[in-house]
C-alpha cells in the first residue's frame, strides 16, 4: 500500500511557443495565438504529489514543510513573474509548452527527493487545460 501527499502552488509567467528553425508561417499555423511575438501570460496552477511508503516512526511520507520549500526554491523562485523564454535557462532552447514545463518542473523537484517515491506533477495552464507527468 502506498500513500500520496500533495501540495498546490501557483505562479504567473509569460511565454511564446515558437520553433526557431521553422518559417513564421509554420509557427503561426501550429501554435496560433500562442506564437504571438510579444508573448502572453498564464496563471499556472501546480499540484505536486509524492507517493510512497509511510514512515511508521514519524507517521509521515514527506514533511509538507520540506515539500513546500522545494517547490518554492525550484519552481516559484525560478519561474514566478518571469518570461520563460527570455528570463530562464530552462527554456532558452526548450519550447515552453505546458507539457515541457511539467517535465522541467518534474526534473527540478525529483532531484531533491528521496528516490523511493513516485513524483507526479500536474500543471494547469488554464482552468480547463492541464498536463500530468509522473515517474519514480
Ligand atoms: Ni500560452
mmCIF file of C-alpha atoms and ligand atoms in Angstrom:
data_model
loop_
_atom_site.group_PDB
_atom_site.id
_atom_site.type_symbol
_atom_site.label_atom_id
_atom_site.label_comp_id
_atom_site.label_asym_id
_atom_site.label_seq_id
_atom_site.Cartn_x
_atom_site.Cartn_y
_atom_site.Cartn_z
ATOM 1 C CA UNK A 1 0.000 0.000 0.000
ATOM 2 C CA UNK A 2 1.194 3.487 -0.811
ATOM 3 C CA UNK A 3 0.041 6.907 0.300
ATOM 4 C CA UNK A 4 0.120 10.244 -1.539
ATOM 5 C CA UNK A 5 0.828 13.717 -0.207
ATOM 6 C CA UNK A 6 0.085 16.738 -2.432
ATOM 7 C CA UNK A 7 0.783 20.437 -2.333
ATOM 8 C CA UNK A 8 -0.741 23.153 -4.512
ATOM 9 C CA UNK A 9 1.287 26.016 -5.847
ATOM 10 C CA UNK A 10 0.846 28.869 -8.260
ATOM 11 C CA UNK A 11 2.958 31.059 -10.490
ATOM 12 C CA UNK A 12 2.426 33.632 -13.220
ATOM 13 C CA UNK A 13 4.640 33.596 -16.272
ATOM 14 C CA UNK A 14 4.824 34.768 -19.858
ATOM 15 C CA UNK A 15 5.803 32.641 -22.817
ATOM 16 C CA UNK A 16 5.827 32.272 -26.561
ATOM 17 C CA UNK A 17 5.522 28.956 -28.378
ATOM 18 C CA UNK A 18 7.962 29.067 -31.257
ATOM 19 C CA UNK A 19 10.329 26.775 -33.130
ATOM 20 C CA UNK A 20 13.306 28.864 -34.229
ATOM 21 C CA UNK A 21 14.167 26.986 -37.402
ATOM 22 C CA UNK A 22 10.607 26.999 -38.763
ATOM 23 C CA UNK A 23 9.135 29.710 -41.001
ATOM 24 C CA UNK A 24 6.875 32.356 -39.431
ATOM 25 C CA UNK A 25 4.010 30.847 -41.394
ATOM 26 C CA UNK A 26 4.502 27.356 -39.987
ATOM 27 C CA UNK A 27 4.907 28.682 -36.433
ATOM 28 C CA UNK A 28 1.639 30.625 -36.772
ATOM 29 C CA UNK A 29 -0.128 27.606 -38.222
ATOM 30 C CA UNK A 30 0.958 25.218 -35.446
ATOM 31 C CA UNK A 31 0.929 27.494 -32.391
ATOM 32 C CA UNK A 32 -1.732 30.072 -33.350
ATOM 33 C CA UNK A 33 -2.089 32.946 -30.884
ATOM 34 C CA UNK A 34 0.488 31.292 -28.591
ATOM 35 C CA UNK A 35 3.089 32.241 -31.239
ATOM 36 C CA UNK A 36 2.466 35.986 -30.644
ATOM 37 C CA UNK A 37 5.942 37.607 -30.973
ATOM 38 C CA UNK A 38 5.260 39.899 -27.989
ATOM 39 C CA UNK A 39 4.499 36.971 -25.647
ATOM 40 C CA UNK A 40 1.419 36.378 -23.476
ATOM 41 C CA UNK A 41 0.868 35.275 -19.902
ATOM 42 C CA UNK A 42 -0.708 32.427 -17.987
ATOM 43 C CA UNK A 43 -1.697 31.916 -14.362
ATOM 44 C CA UNK A 44 -0.252 28.462 -13.841
ATOM 45 C CA UNK A 45 -1.614 26.237 -11.100
ATOM 46 C CA UNK A 46 0.590 23.393 -9.999
ATOM 47 C CA UNK A 47 -0.178 20.297 -7.953
ATOM 48 C CA UNK A 48 2.850 18.317 -6.826
ATOM 49 C CA UNK A 49 2.145 14.818 -5.495
ATOM 50 C CA UNK A 50 4.586 12.490 -3.773
ATOM 51 C CA UNK A 51 3.571 8.811 -3.455
ATOM 52 C CA UNK A 52 5.314 6.127 -1.466
ATOM 53 C CA UNK A 53 5.527 4.209 1.786
ATOM 54 C CA UNK A 54 4.530 5.774 5.076
ATOM 55 C CA UNK A 55 7.357 6.007 7.611
ATOM 56 C CA UNK A 56 5.869 4.229 10.618
ATOM 57 C CA UNK A 57 8.130 6.007 13.091
ATOM 58 C CA UNK A 58 7.253 9.580 12.048
ATOM 59 C CA UNK A 59 3.833 8.887 10.508
ATOM 60 C CA UNK A 60 4.992 10.959 7.533
ATOM 61 C CA UNK A 61 5.538 10.169 3.883
ATOM 62 C CA UNK A 62 7.189 13.547 3.427
ATOM 63 C CA UNK A 63 7.227 16.565 5.730
ATOM 64 C CA UNK A 64 4.999 19.112 3.917
ATOM 65 C CA UNK A 65 7.320 21.918 5.088
ATOM 66 C CA UNK A 66 10.117 20.247 3.120
ATOM 67 C CA UNK A 67 7.869 19.827 0.068
ATOM 68 C CA UNK A 68 6.794 23.477 0.353
ATOM 69 C CA UNK A 69 10.413 24.681 0.462
ATOM 70 C CA UNK A 70 11.426 22.521 -2.514
ATOM 71 C CA UNK A 71 8.520 23.883 -4.620
ATOM 72 C CA UNK A 72 9.318 27.456 -3.589
ATOM 73 C CA UNK A 73 13.028 27.169 -4.389
ATOM 74 C CA UNK A 74 12.810 25.081 -7.562
ATOM 75 C CA UNK A 75 9.607 26.446 -9.145
ATOM 76 C CA UNK A 76 8.258 29.682 -7.652
ATOM 77 C CA UNK A 77 11.580 31.488 -7.177
ATOM 78 C CA UNK A 78 12.716 30.353 -10.624
ATOM 79 C CA UNK A 79 9.598 30.947 -12.768
ATOM 80 C CA UNK A 80 7.127 33.275 -10.996
ATOM 81 C CA UNK A 81 6.731 36.642 -12.789
ATOM 82 C CA UNK A 82 9.291 35.616 -15.410
ATOM 83 C CA UNK A 83 9.259 35.483 -19.162
ATOM 84 C CA UNK A 84 10.020 31.780 -19.571
ATOM 85 C CA UNK A 85 11.658 32.218 -23.000
ATOM 86 C CA UNK A 86 13.834 35.196 -22.095
ATOM 87 C CA UNK A 87 14.440 35.036 -18.336
ATOM 88 C CA UNK A 88 15.050 31.353 -17.639
ATOM 89 C CA UNK A 89 17.890 28.990 -18.551
ATOM 90 C CA UNK A 90 15.492 26.027 -18.716
ATOM 91 C CA UNK A 91 13.518 27.388 -21.703
ATOM 92 C CA UNK A 92 16.257 29.146 -23.680
ATOM 93 C CA UNK A 93 16.160 26.265 -26.174
ATOM 94 C CA UNK A 94 13.105 24.295 -24.992
ATOM 95 C CA UNK A 95 9.665 25.356 -26.248
ATOM 96 C CA UNK A 96 7.693 26.323 -23.090
ATOM 97 C CA UNK A 97 4.564 24.275 -23.776
ATOM 98 C CA UNK A 98 2.584 23.079 -20.752
ATOM 99 C CA UNK A 99 3.993 19.610 -21.445
ATOM 100 C CA UNK A 100 7.609 20.788 -21.410
ATOM 101 C CA UNK A 101 7.067 22.992 -18.348
ATOM 102 C CA UNK A 102 5.655 19.993 -16.456
ATOM 103 C CA UNK A 103 8.656 17.840 -17.436
ATOM 104 C CA UNK A 104 11.150 20.551 -16.410
ATOM 105 C CA UNK A 105 9.378 21.032 -13.056
ATOM 106 C CA UNK A 106 9.346 17.250 -12.502
ATOM 107 C CA UNK A 107 13.124 17.055 -13.054
ATOM 108 C CA UNK A 108 13.845 20.024 -10.780
ATOM 109 C CA UNK A 109 11.766 18.616 -7.911
ATOM 110 C CA UNK A 110 12.752 14.986 -8.458
ATOM 111 C CA UNK A 111 16.444 15.678 -7.891
ATOM 112 C CA UNK A 112 15.562 16.982 -4.413
ATOM 113 C CA UNK A 113 13.518 13.937 -3.311
ATOM 114 C CA UNK A 114 14.383 10.501 -1.954
ATOM 115 C CA UNK A 115 14.433 8.096 -4.885
ATOM 116 C CA UNK A 116 11.972 5.653 -3.312
ATOM 117 C CA UNK A 117 8.913 7.836 -4.046
ATOM 118 C CA UNK A 118 6.852 8.499 -7.176
ATOM 119 C CA UNK A 119 6.590 12.143 -8.148
ATOM 120 C CA UNK A 120 3.578 13.448 -10.074
ATOM 121 C CA UNK A 121 3.433 16.981 -11.442
ATOM 122 C CA UNK A 122 0.057 18.292 -12.595
ATOM 123 C CA UNK A 123 0.243 21.661 -14.306
ATOM 124 C CA UNK A 124 -2.833 23.716 -15.183
ATOM 125 C CA UNK A 125 -2.211 26.261 -17.926
ATOM 126 C CA UNK A 126 -5.877 27.273 -17.802
ATOM 127 C CA UNK A 127 -8.739 26.050 -15.620
ATOM 128 C CA UNK A 128 -9.636 23.531 -18.304
ATOM 129 C CA UNK A 129 -6.267 22.567 -19.796
ATOM 130 C CA UNK A 130 -3.773 20.639 -17.725
ATOM 131 C CA UNK A 131 -0.979 18.140 -18.189
ATOM 132 C CA UNK A 132 0.385 15.461 -15.875
ATOM 133 C CA UNK A 133 3.839 13.920 -15.727
ATOM 134 C CA UNK A 134 4.690 11.118 -13.363
ATOM 135 C CA UNK A 135 7.547 8.781 -12.576
ATOM 136 C CA UNK A 136 9.868 7.407 -9.955
HETATM 137 NI NI1 LIG B 1 0.232 30.199 -23.924
#
